[in-house]
CSV table of C-alpha atoms and ligand atoms in Angstrom, one decimal:
chain,number,residue,atom,x,y,z
A,473,MET,CA,-15.3,-0.7,-6.2
A,474,LEU,CA,-11.4,0.4,-6.7
A,475,VAL,CA,-10.9,4.0,-5.1
A,476,ASP,CA,-8.5,6.0,-8.3
A,477,TYR,CA,-4.8,5.4,-7.2
A,478,LEU,CA,-4.0,8.8,-7.7
A,479,LYS,CA,-6.7,9.5,-4.9
A,480,ALA,CA,-5.7,6.9,-2.9
A,481,LYS,CA,-2.7,8.3,-3.4
A,482,SER,CA,-3.4,11.7,-1.9
A,483,LEU,CA,-5.5,10.3,0.9
A,484,LEU,CA,-2.2,8.8,2.5
A,485,GLU,CA,0.2,11.6,1.9
A,486,ARG,CA,-2.9,13.7,4.0
A,487,TYR,CA,-2.0,11.1,6.9
A,488,GLY,CA,1.9,11.2,6.8
A,489,ILE,CA,2.4,7.6,4.0
A,490,ARG,CA,4.5,9.1,1.2
A,491,SER,CA,4.4,6.7,-1.9
A,492,VAL,CA,6.4,7.2,-5.3
A,493,ARG,CA,5.7,9.7,-7.5
A,494,SER,CA,3.5,8.0,-9.8
A,495,ARG,CA,1.2,10.1,-13.1
A,496,TYR,CA,-1.1,8.7,-15.3
A,497,VAL,CA,0.2,8.8,-19.0
A,498,LYS,CA,-2.0,8.5,-22.4
A,499,SER,CA,0.8,7.8,-24.7
A,500,ALA,CA,4.5,6.3,-25.1
A,501,ASP,CA,5.7,9.9,-25.3
A,502,GLU,CA,4.3,11.1,-22.1
A,503,ALA,CA,6.0,8.4,-20.2
A,504,ILE,CA,9.5,9.3,-22.0
A,505,ASP,CA,8.7,12.4,-20.4
A,506,PHE,CA,7.8,11.6,-16.8
A,507,ALA,CA,11.0,9.3,-17.0
A,508,GLY,CA,13.5,11.8,-17.5
A,509,ARG,CA,16.6,10.1,-16.3
A,510,LYS,CA,15.7,8.2,-14.2
A,511,ARG,CA,14.2,4.2,-14.3
A,512,ILE,CA,10.1,3.7,-14.5
A,513,VAL,CA,7.6,1.2,-14.1
A,514,LEU,CA,4.2,0.7,-15.7
A,515,LYS,CA,1.4,-1.0,-14.9
A,516,ALA,CA,-2.1,-1.0,-16.1
A,517,LEU,CA,-4.7,-0.2,-13.9
A,518,SER,CA,-8.3,-1.4,-14.0
A,519,GLU,CA,-11.5,-2.6,-11.9
A,520,LYS,CA,-11.5,-5.9,-13.7
A,521,GLU,CA,-8.2,-6.8,-12.9
A,522,LEU,CA,-6.4,-6.3,-9.6
A,523,HIS,CA,-3.3,-8.8,-9.7
A,524,LYS,CA,-1.9,-6.9,-11.8
A,525,SER,CA,2.0,-8.9,-12.0
A,526,LYS,CA,-0.1,-11.7,-12.4
A,527,ALA,CA,-2.0,-10.5,-15.9
A,528,GLY,CA,1.4,-9.5,-17.2
A,529,LEU,CA,0.0,-5.4,-16.5
A,530,VAL,CA,3.4,-4.4,-14.5
A,531,ARG,CA,6.7,-3.6,-16.3
A,532,LEU,CA,9.2,-2.5,-13.7
A,533,ASP,CA,12.5,-1.1,-14.5
A,534,LEU,CA,12.3,0.8,-18.3
A,535,GLY,CA,15.6,2.9,-18.6
A,536,ASN,CA,15.2,4.2,-21.6
A,537,ALA,CA,12.8,5.6,-24.6
A,538,ALA,CA,13.1,2.2,-26.6
A,539,GLU,CA,11.8,0.1,-23.7
A,540,ILE,CA,9.3,2.6,-22.5
A,541,LYS,CA,7.9,2.4,-25.5
A,542,LYS,CA,7.5,-1.6,-26.2
A,543,ALA,CA,6.8,-2.0,-22.9
A,544,TYR,CA,3.8,0.9,-23.0
A,545,ASN,CA,2.6,-0.8,-26.3
A,546,GLU,CA,2.2,-4.2,-25.0
A,547,LEU,CA,0.4,-3.3,-22.0
A,548,GLU,CA,-2.1,-0.7,-23.9
A,549,SER,CA,-2.7,-4.7,-26.1
A,550,ARG,CA,-2.6,-6.3,-23.1
A,551,SER,CA,-5.5,-4.4,-21.6
A,552,ALA,CA,-7.7,-4.3,-24.4
A,553,GLY,CA,-9.8,-6.4,-22.9
A,554,LEU,CA,-10.4,-5.4,-19.5
A,555,GLY,CA,-12.6,-2.1,-20.3
A,556,GLN,CA,-11.7,0.8,-18.9
A,557,TYR,CA,-8.6,1.0,-17.3
A,558,LYS,CA,-5.7,3.6,-17.6
A,559,ILE,CA,-1.6,3.5,-17.7
A,560,ILE,CA,0.3,4.7,-14.7
A,561,ALA,CA,4.0,5.7,-14.9
A,562,GLN,CA,5.5,5.3,-12.2
A,563,GLU,CA,9.5,5.9,-10.4
A,564,MET,CA,11.6,2.6,-9.8
A,565,ALA,CA,12.3,2.1,-5.5
A,566,GLN,CA,15.1,0.9,-5.3
A,567,SER,CA,15.2,-2.5,-3.8
A,568,GLY,CA,14.6,-3.9,0.1
A,569,ALA,CA,12.5,-6.0,2.1
A,570,GLU,CA,8.8,-6.4,0.9
A,571,VAL,CA,6.4,-5.5,3.5
A,572,ILE,CA,2.2,-5.8,3.5
A,573,LEU,CA,0.7,-2.9,5.6
A,574,GLY,CA,-2.7,-2.9,5.4
A,575,GLY,CA,-6.4,-2.5,6.8
A,576,ARG,CA,-10.0,-3.7,6.2
A,577,GLU,CA,-13.6,-3.3,7.7
A,578,ASP,CA,-14.9,-6.7,9.5
A,579,SER,CA,-18.0,-7.6,10.2
A,580,GLN,CA,-17.5,-8.7,13.4
A,581,PHE,CA,-14.5,-6.7,14.9
A,582,GLY,CA,-15.3,-3.2,13.1
A,583,LYS,CA,-12.2,-1.7,11.2
A,584,LEU,CA,-8.4,-3.9,11.5
A,585,VAL,CA,-4.5,-3.1,10.9
A,586,LEU,CA,-2.6,-5.1,9.3
A,587,ILE,CA,1.1,-6.3,8.5
A,588,GLY,CA,2.5,-9.5,7.0
A,589,LEU,CA,5.8,-10.1,5.5
A,590,GLY,CA,6.7,-10.1,1.3
A,591,GLY,CA,3.5,-11.7,-1.1
A,592,ILE,CA,4.5,-15.1,-0.5
A,593,TYR,CA,4.8,-15.1,3.2
A,594,VAL,CA,1.7,-13.9,4.0
A,595,GLU,CA,-0.7,-16.2,1.5
A,596,ALA,CA,2.2,-19.1,1.9
A,597,PHE,CA,3.2,-19.2,6.1
A,598,ARG,CA,0.7,-17.4,7.1
A,599,ASP,CA,2.5,-15.0,8.5
A,600,PHE,CA,1.1,-11.9,9.4
A,601,ALA,CA,-0.4,-9.7,12.7
A,602,LEU,CA,-3.7,-8.3,13.0
A,603,ARG,CA,-5.2,-5.5,15.5
A,604,THR,CA,-8.5,-3.9,15.9
A,605,CYS,CA,-8.6,0.2,14.9
A,606,PRO,CA,-7.5,2.4,17.1
A,607,ILE,CA,-4.0,0.9,17.9
A,608,THR,CA,-1.2,2.5,20.1
A,609,ARG,CA,2.2,2.2,19.7
A,610,TYR,CA,2.3,-0.6,22.2
A,611,ASP,CA,0.0,-2.8,19.9
A,612,ALA,CA,2.1,-2.1,17.0
A,613,ALA,CA,5.8,-3.2,18.4
A,614,GLU,CA,3.9,-6.2,19.4
A,615,MET,CA,2.3,-6.9,16.0
A,616,LEU,CA,5.9,-6.8,14.7
A,617,GLY,CA,7.4,-9.2,17.4
A,618,GLN,CA,4.1,-11.7,16.2
A,619,LEU,CA,5.8,-11.8,13.6
A,620,ARG,CA,7.9,-15.1,12.3
A,621,ALA,CA,10.1,-13.4,10.1
A,622,CYS,CA,9.8,-9.6,12.5
A,623,GLU,CA,13.8,-10.3,12.1
A,624,VAL,CA,13.5,-9.1,8.1
A,625,ILE,CA,12.3,-5.4,9.6
A,626,THR,CA,13.4,-5.7,13.1
A,627,HIS,CA,17.2,-6.6,11.5
A,628,HIS,CA,16.9,-2.4,10.8
A,629,GLY,CA,16.5,-0.2,14.0
A,630,LYS,CA,15.2,2.7,11.7
A,631,ALA,CA,13.5,0.4,10.3
A,632,THR,CA,11.3,-1.2,13.2
A,633,ALA,CA,10.2,2.7,14.3
A,634,MET,CA,9.6,3.5,10.8
A,635,VAL,CA,7.0,0.7,10.1
A,636,GLU,CA,5.0,1.3,13.8
A,637,ARG,CA,4.8,4.7,13.1
A,638,LEU,CA,2.7,4.0,9.3
A,639,LEU,CA,0.9,1.2,11.4
A,640,LEU,CA,-0.2,4.2,13.0
A,641,GLN,CA,-0.9,6.0,10.4
A,642,ILE,CA,-3.3,3.4,9.0
A,643,SER,CA,-5.0,2.8,11.7
A,644,ALA,CA,-5.6,6.9,11.8
A,645,LEU,CA,-6.7,6.7,8.7
A,646,LEU,CA,-9.5,4.2,9.0
A,647,GLU,CA,-10.5,5.5,11.7
A,648,ARG,CA,-11.7,8.3,10.0
A,649,ASN,CA,-12.6,7.0,6.9
A,650,ARG,CA,-15.1,4.8,7.7
A,651,TRP,CA,-16.5,4.2,4.2
A,652,ILE,CA,-13.1,2.5,3.1
A,653,LYS,CA,-13.8,-1.8,3.1
A,654,GLU,CA,-9.8,-2.7,1.8
A,655,LEU,CA,-7.1,-0.6,1.9
A,656,ASP,CA,-3.3,-2.3,1.1
A,657,LEU,CA,-0.5,-1.3,1.3
A,658,ASN,CA,1.2,-3.8,-1.0
A,659,PRO,CA,3.8,-3.9,-0.7
A,660,VAL,CA,5.8,-1.3,0.7
A,661,ILE,CA,9.7,-1.3,0.4
A,662,LEU,CA,11.6,-1.3,3.2
A,663,ARG,CA,15.1,0.1,3.6
A,664,GLU,CA,17.9,0.8,6.4
A,665,ASP,CA,16.5,4.2,6.6
A,666,SER,CA,13.7,4.7,4.0
A,667,TYR,CA,10.6,3.2,2.4
A,668,ASP,CA,8.6,3.0,-1.0
A,669,VAL,CA,5.1,2.6,-1.3
A,670,VAL,CA,4.8,1.2,-4.7
A,671,ASP,CA,1.5,0.0,-4.7
A,672,ILE,CA,-2.0,1.1,-3.5
A,673,ARG,CA,-5.6,-0.4,-3.3
A,674,VAL,CA,-8.8,1.6,-1.4
A,675,LEU,CA,-11.9,-0.4,-2.2
A,676,ARG,CA,-14.9,1.4,-0.9
B,736,ADP,P1,0.1,-6.5,-8.4
B,736,ADP,O1,0.2,-6.4,-6.3
B,736,ADP,O2,-1.4,-5.9,-8.6
B,736,ADP,O3,0.6,-7.6,-8.9
B,736,ADP,P2,2.6,-4.4,-7.9
B,736,ADP,O4,2.4,-3.0,-8.3
B,736,ADP,O5,2.3,-4.8,-6.3
B,736,ADP,O6,1.4,-5.4,-8.9
B,736,ADP,O7,3.9,-4.7,-8.5
B,736,ADP,C1,4.2,-5.5,-8.3
B,736,ADP,C2,5.8,-6.0,-7.5
B,736,ADP,O8,6.6,-5.6,-8.7
B,736,ADP,C3,5.6,-5.7,-6.4
B,736,ADP,O9,5.1,-6.3,-5.4
B,736,ADP,C4,6.7,-5.1,-6.8
B,736,ADP,O10,7.6,-6.1,-6.2
B,736,ADP,C5,7.0,-3.8,-7.4
B,736,ADP,N1,7.1,-3.1,-8.0
B,736,ADP,C6,6.3,-2.7,-8.2
B,736,ADP,N2,5.7,-1.1,-8.1
B,736,ADP,C7,7.4,-0.8,-8.0
B,736,ADP,C8,8.1,0.4,-8.5
B,736,ADP,N3,7.8,1.1,-8.5
B,736,ADP,N4,9.2,0.2,-7.6
B,736,ADP,C9,10.1,-1.0,-7.3
B,736,ADP,N5,9.6,-2.3,-7.6
B,736,ADP,C10,8.4,-2.6,-8.4
B,737,MG,MG1,0.7,-5.6,-5.9
């Protein structure tokens, strides 16, 4: 079962993992109000559709009231067949390298932590690293080293430390919340000295 986005967001926060400012909105005006002068993203969240962008349920980089209104209305009509859904407004993150961080419950190995490089890399090249929980700093470093495309991260000294820390935080979260079947931060957008988690999926 999909855990409510904002609940998952605050769970992550308790383990030191920040994610982009987000709020449910019930009208285009609420979304416009949330945006203020910033660029935002609108998404429709529903248990029925876990691949939002494929289903046209993600609208990026909305910069003014007219754009927001149009996107909001489009999302509402696209969501009609989804049953229960919520529209969430988020701050638009700056661009960077996209990595996937997460974990899941495995029947054989118990809790696993995972890192992969961007959606297409994981799917097309199966470029990811897995470890059983709990992991140490050394495991986290080894996981990064194991990625074929690891230069995307290790290229920037600070990003390496940031990702290693995130892996440890995820490991701690999974250890202490045994009910979690799957956790996906996909993507985490990495820049030289900061990151943004823009999509959180927790299944129980
Ligand atoms: P899904 O994985 O369900 O298709 P996401 O929420 O991950 O939906 O959005 C799809 C893509 O849109 C992300 O991989 C990312 O590239 C981009 N994106 C999503 N949210 C934001 C955001 N708040 N800021 C910047 N880019 C975003
Ligand atoms: Mg995603």
